[in-house]
Tab-separated table of C-alpha atoms in Angstrom:
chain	number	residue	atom	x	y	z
A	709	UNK	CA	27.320	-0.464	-8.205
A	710	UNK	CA	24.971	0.296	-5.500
A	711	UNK	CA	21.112	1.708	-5.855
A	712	UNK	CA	18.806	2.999	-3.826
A	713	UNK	CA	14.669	3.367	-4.655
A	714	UNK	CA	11.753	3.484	-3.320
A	715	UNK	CA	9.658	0.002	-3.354
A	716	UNK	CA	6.768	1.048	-4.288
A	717	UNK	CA	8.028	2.528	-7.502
A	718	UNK	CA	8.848	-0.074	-10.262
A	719	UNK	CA	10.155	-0.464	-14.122
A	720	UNK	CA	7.344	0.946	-16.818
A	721	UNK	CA	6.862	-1.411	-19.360
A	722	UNK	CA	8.404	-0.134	-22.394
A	723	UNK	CA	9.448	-1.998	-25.456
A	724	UNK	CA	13.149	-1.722	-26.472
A	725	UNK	CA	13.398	-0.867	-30.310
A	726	UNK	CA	13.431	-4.180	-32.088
A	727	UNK	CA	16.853	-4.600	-34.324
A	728	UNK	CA	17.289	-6.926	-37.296
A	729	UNK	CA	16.954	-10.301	-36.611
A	730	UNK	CA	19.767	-11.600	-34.612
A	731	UNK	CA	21.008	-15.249	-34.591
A	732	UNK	CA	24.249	-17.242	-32.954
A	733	UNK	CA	27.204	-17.712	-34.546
A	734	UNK	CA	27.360	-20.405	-37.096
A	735	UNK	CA	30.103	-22.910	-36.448
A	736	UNK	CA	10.771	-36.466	-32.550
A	737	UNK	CA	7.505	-35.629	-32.718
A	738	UNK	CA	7.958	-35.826	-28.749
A	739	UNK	CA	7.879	-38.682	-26.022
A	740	UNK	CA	3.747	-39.535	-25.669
A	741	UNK	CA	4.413	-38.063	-22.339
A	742	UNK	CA	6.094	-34.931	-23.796
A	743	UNK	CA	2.762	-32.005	-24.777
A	744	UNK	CA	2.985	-30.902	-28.436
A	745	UNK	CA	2.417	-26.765	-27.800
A	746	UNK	CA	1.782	-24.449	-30.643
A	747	UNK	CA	2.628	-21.088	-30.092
A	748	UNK	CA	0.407	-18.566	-31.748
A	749	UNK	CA	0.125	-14.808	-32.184
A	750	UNK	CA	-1.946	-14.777	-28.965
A	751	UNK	CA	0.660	-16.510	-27.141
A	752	UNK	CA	4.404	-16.392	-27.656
A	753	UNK	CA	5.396	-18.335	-24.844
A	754	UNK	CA	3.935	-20.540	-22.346
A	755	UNK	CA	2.342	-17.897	-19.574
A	756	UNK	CA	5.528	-16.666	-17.159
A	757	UNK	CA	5.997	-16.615	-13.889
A	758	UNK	CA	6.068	-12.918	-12.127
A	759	UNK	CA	8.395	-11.646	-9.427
A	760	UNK	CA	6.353	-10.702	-6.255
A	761	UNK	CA	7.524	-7.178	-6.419
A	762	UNK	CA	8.426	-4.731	-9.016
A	763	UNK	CA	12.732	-3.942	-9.027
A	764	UNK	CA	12.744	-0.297	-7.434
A	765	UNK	CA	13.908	2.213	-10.871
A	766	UNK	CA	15.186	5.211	-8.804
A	767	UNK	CA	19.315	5.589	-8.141
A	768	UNK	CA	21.504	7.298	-5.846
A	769	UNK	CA	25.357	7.055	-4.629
A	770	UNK	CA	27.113	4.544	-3.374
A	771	UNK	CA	27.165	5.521	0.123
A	772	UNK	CA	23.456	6.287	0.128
A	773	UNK	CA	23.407	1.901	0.747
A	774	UNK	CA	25.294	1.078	4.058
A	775	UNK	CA	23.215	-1.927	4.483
A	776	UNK	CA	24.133	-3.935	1.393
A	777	UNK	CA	24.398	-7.631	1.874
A	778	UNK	CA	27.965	-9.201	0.707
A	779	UNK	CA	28.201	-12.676	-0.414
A	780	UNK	CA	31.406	-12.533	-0.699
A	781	UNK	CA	32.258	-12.323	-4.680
A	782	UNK	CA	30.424	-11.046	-7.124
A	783	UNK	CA	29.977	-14.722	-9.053
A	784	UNK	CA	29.419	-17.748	-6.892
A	785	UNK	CA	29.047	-21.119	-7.912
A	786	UNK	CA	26.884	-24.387	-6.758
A	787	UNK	CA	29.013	-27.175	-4.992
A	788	UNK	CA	28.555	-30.900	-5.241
A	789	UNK	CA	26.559	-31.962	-1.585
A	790	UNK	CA	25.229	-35.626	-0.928
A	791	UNK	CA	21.657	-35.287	-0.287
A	792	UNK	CA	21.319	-31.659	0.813
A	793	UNK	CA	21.367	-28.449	-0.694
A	794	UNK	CA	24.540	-26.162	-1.101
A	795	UNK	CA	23.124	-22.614	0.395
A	796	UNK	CA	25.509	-19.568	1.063
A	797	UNK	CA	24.543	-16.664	3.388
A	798	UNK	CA	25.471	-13.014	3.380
A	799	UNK	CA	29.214	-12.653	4.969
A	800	UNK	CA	28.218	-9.348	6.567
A	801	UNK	CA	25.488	-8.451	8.897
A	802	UNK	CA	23.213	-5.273	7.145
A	803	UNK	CA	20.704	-5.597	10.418
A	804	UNK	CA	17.262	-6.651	9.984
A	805	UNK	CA	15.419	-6.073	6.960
A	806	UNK	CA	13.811	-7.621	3.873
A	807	UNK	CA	15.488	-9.553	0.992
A	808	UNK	CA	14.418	-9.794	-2.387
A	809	UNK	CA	15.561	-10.983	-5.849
A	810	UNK	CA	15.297	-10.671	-9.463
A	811	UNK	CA	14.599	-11.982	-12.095
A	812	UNK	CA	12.791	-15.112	-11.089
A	813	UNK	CA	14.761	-18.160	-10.711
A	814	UNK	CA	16.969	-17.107	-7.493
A	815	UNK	CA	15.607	-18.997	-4.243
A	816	UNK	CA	16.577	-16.556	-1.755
A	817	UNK	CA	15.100	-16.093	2.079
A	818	UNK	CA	13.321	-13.158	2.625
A	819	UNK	CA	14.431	-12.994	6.216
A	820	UNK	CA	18.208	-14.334	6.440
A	821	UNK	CA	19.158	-13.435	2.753
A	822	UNK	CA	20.218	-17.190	2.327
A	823	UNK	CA	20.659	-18.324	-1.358
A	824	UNK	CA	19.995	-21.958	-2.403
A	825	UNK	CA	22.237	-22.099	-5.051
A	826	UNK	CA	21.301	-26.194	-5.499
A	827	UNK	CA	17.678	-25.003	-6.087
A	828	UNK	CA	18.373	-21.607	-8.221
A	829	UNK	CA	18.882	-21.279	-12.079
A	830	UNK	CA	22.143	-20.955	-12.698
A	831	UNK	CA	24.671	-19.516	-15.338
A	832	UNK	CA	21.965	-16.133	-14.748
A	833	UNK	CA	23.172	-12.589	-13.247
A	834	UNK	CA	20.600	-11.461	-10.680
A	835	UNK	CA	19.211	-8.058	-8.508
A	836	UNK	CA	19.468	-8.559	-4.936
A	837	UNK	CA	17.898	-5.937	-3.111
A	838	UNK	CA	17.453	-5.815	0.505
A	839	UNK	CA	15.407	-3.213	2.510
A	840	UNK	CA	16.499	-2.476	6.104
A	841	UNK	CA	13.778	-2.541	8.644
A	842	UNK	CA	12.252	0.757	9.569
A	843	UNK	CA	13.424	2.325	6.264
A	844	UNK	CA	11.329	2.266	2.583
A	845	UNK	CA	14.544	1.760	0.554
A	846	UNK	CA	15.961	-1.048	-1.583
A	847	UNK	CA	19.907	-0.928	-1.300
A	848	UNK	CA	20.409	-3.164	-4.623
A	849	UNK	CA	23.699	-4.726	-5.746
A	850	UNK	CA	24.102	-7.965	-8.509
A	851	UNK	CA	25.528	-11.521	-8.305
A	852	UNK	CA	26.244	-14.296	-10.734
A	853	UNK	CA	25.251	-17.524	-10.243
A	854	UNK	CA	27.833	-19.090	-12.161
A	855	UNK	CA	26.904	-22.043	-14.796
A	856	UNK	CA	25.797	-22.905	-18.631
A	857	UNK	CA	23.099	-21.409	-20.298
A	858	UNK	CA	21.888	-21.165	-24.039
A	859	UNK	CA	20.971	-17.319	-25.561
A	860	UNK	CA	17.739	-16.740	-26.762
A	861	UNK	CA	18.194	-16.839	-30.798
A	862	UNK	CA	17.075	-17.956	-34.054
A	863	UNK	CA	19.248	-19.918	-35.967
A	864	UNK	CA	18.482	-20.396	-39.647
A	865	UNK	CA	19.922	-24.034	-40.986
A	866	UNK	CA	19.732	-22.657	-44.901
A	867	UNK	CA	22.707	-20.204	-43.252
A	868	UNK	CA	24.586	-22.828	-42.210
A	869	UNK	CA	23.840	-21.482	-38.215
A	870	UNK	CA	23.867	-25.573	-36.900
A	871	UNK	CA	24.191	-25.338	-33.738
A	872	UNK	CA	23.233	-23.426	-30.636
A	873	UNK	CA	26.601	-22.991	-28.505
A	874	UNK	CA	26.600	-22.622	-24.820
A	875	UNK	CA	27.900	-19.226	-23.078
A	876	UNK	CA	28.990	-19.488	-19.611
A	877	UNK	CA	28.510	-17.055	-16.157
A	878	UNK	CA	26.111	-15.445	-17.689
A	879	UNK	CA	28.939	-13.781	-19.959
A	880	UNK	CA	28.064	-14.372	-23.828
A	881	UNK	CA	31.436	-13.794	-24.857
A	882	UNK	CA	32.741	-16.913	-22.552
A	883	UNK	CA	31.379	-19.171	-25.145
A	884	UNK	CA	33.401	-22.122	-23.730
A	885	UNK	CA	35.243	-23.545	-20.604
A	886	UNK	CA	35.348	-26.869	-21.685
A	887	UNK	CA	39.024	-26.668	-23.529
A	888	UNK	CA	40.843	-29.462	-21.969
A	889	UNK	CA	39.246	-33.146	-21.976
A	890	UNK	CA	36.686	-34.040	-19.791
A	891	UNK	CA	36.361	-30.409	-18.534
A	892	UNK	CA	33.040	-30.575	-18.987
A	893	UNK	CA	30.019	-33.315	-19.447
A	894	UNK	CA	26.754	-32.461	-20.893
A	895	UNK	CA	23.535	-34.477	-21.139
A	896	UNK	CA	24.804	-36.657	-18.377
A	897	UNK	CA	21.246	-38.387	-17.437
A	898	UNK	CA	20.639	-38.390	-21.283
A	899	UNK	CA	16.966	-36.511	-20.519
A	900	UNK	CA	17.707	-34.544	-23.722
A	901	UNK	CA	18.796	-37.604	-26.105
A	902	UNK	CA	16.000	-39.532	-25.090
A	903	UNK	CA	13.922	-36.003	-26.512
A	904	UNK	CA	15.902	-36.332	-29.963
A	905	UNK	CA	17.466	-33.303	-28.547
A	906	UNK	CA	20.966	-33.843	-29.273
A	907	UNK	CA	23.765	-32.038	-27.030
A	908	UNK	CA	27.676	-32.440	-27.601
A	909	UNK	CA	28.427	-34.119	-24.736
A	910	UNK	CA	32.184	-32.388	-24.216
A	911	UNK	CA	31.002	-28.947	-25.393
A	912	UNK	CA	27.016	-28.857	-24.409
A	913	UNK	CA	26.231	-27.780	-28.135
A	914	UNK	CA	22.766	-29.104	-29.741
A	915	UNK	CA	23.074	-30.029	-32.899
A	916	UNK	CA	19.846	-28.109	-34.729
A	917	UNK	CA	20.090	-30.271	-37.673
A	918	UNK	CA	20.076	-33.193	-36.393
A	919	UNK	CA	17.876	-32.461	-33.774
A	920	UNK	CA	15.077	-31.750	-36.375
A	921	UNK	CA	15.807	-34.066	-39.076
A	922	UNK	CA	16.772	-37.377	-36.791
A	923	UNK	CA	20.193	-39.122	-36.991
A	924	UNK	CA	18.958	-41.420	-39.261
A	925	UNK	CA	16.476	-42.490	-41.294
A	926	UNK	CA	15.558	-45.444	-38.582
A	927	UNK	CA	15.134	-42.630	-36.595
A	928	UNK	CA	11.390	-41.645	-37.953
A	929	UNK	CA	12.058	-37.844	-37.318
A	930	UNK	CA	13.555	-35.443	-34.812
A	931	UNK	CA	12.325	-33.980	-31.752
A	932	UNK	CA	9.719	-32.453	-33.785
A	933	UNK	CA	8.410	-35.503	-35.236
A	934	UNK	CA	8.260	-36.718	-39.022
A	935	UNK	CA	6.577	-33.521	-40.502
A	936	UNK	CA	7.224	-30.479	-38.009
A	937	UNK	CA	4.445	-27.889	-37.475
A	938	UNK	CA	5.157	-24.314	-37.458
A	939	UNK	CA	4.983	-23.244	-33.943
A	940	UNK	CA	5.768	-26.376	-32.566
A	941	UNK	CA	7.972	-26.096	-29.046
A	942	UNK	CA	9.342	-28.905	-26.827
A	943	UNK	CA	11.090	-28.253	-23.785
A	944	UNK	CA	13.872	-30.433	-22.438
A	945	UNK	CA	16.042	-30.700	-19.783
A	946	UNK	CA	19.943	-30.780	-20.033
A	947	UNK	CA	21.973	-31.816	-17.069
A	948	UNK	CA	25.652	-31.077	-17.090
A	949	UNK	CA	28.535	-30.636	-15.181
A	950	UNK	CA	31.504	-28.237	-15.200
A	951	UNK	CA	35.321	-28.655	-13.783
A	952	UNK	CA	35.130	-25.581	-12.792
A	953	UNK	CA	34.645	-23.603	-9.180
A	954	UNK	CA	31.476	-25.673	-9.465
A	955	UNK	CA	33.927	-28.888	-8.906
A	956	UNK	CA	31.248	-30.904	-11.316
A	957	UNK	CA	28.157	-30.414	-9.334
A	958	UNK	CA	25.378	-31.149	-10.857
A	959	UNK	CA	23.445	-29.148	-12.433
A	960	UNK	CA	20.730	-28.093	-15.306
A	961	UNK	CA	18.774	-25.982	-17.421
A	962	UNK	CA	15.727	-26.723	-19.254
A	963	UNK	CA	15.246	-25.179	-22.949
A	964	UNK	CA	12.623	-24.322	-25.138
A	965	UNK	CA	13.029	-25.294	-29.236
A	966	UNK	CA	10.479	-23.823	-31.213
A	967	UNK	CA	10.592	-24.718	-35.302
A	968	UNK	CA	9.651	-22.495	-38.172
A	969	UNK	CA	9.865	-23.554	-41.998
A	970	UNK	CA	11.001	-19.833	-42.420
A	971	UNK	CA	11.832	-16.812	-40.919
A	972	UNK	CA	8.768	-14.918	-42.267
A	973	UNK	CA	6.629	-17.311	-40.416
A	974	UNK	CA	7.878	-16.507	-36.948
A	975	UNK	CA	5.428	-14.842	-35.100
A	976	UNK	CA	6.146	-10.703	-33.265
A	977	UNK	CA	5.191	-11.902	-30.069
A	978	UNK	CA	7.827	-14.309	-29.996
A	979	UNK	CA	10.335	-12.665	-32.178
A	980	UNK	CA	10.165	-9.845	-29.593
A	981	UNK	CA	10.476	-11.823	-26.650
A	982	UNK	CA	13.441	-13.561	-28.286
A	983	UNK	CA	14.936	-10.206	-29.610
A	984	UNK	CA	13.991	-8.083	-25.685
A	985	UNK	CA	16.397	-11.087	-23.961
A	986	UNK	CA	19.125	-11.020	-26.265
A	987	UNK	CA	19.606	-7.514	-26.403
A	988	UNK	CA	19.382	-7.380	-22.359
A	989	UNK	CA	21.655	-10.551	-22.489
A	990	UNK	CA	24.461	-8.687	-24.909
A	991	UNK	CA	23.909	-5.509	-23.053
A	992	UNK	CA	25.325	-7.095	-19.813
A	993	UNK	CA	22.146	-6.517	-17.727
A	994	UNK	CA	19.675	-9.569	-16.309
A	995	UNK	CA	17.975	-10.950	-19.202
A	996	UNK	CA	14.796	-10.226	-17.841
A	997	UNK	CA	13.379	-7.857	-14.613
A	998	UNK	CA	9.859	-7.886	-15.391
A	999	UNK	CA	9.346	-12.182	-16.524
A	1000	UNK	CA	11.021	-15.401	-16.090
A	1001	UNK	CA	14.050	-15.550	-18.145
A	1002	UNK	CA	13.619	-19.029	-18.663
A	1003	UNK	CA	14.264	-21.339	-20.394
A	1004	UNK	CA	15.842	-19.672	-23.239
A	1005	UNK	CA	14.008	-19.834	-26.481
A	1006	UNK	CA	15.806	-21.575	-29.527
A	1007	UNK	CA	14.070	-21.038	-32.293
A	1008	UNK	CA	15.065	-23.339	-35.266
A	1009	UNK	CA	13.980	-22.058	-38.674
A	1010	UNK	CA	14.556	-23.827	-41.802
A	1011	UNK	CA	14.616	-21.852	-44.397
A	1012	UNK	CA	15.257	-17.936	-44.322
């Protein structure tokens, strides 16, 4: 579906109405060089990163956009490259112009509308927009950047909700693509294991339980240490790679665990943030226009 706006007009920041609390389907103290963050009322998440430009909110026909770039598909995918990165360009010529993206996370050039999908976040559905020199108007149209991500949730371990599952293409209903042996391989540099995060390396699922309570008792703790703080949040890194049209390139996504003893404790500023991304996520729209989407927040509560 095509749009067309004018740039200088962007989204208002309204707040979606807040559902009950939603959570995935059930089934270390850090590094010295890892930072211990608390997240508090004040601050739900670590400050995020802006788009340069607000996504244009006014519509109009399809044929109102003759300039739309094409990248050929509406999903592409990363390829394996040795030593440089894997970039696509537009396969038609809309004239000179401007290109832009949203949400963050899309390294696109302004100028030639190249994408480098090595250098992107993938497994995310952006906003391309492009606005054709000597005109005002954004001609937008979407694209996946196909991959594995993890949906902002809270998962409750007294509810028997263990794990948080991967969903692929930015599709929540493809939970897996990994069906067949050695379809896919998560955690490949072990970054995450060497966290106490612990991934399923066929299926990319992190084990919640055993990511906060160690997987043993030689193991002094979990990711959140010994005795977790509420508010606590690591971040780690998974690597992974698909046999998919990706043909196993490598690639990652970093995610944010955040522990609560209960649900009660979890503050509104990140219970909305968690709760705006889902519903966005679900709804089939980017995750986020107006922030950076990532990394997705798991939120691991105890007790409900």
């Amino acid at each position: 579906m095509l749009f067309l706006g004018a740039c200088e007009k962007s989204v208002p920041a309204t707040d979606p109405t807040l559902g009950p609390l939603r959570a995935a389907p059930s089934k270390s103290m850090p590094p010295d060089s890892v930072p211990v963050i608390l997240i508090t009322d004040s601050q739900a998440i670590p400050p995020p990163v802006k788009p340069k430009a607000p996504i244009p909110q006014q519509t109009a026909p399809q044929n109102s956009c003759p300039a739309l770039p094409i990248y050929g598909d509406t999903i592409v995918y990363p390829q394996p490259t040795s030593g440089t990165d894997y970039i696509i360009t537009p396969v038609n010529n809309p004239g000179q112009g401007k290109y832009l993206s949203w949400p963050v996370g899309m390294v696109i050039d302004s100028v030639t509308g190249a994408i480098d999908l090595t250098a992107s976040e993938t497994g995310m559905k952006y906003m391309i927009g492009f606005v054709k020199s000597g005109t005002t108007d954004t001609c937008l149209s979407s694209l996946i950047v196909g991959g594995a991500a993890y949906a902002d949730s809270v998962y409750v371990l007294s509810q028997n909700q263990d794990y948080a599952v991967p969903y692929f293409d930015a599709n929540p209903a493809l939970l897996t693509v990994c069906s067949t042996p050695g379809a896919c391989s998560f955690d490949v540099t072990g970054s995450a294991a060497k966290m106490k995060v612990i991934v399923n390396k066929s299926t990319g699922a992190i084990d919640l339980v055993k990511t906060l309570n160690g997987t043993s008792l030689l193991s002094l703790g979990g990711a959140f240490g010994l005795v977790p703080v509420n508010g606590q949040t690591i971040t780690t890194t998974i690597y992974y790679k698909l046999n998919d049209p990706s043909n196993d390139a490598l690639q990652n996504i970093s995610v944010q665990l955040v522990y609560y003893d209960s649900k009660s404790l979890i503050n509104i500023g990140l219970l909305n943030t968690v709760l705006n991304k889902l519903d966005n996520l679900i709804s089939g729209n980017p995750i986020s226009l107006s922030t950076n989407p990532r990394p997705p927040l798991v939120v691991i509560v105890r007790h409900n």
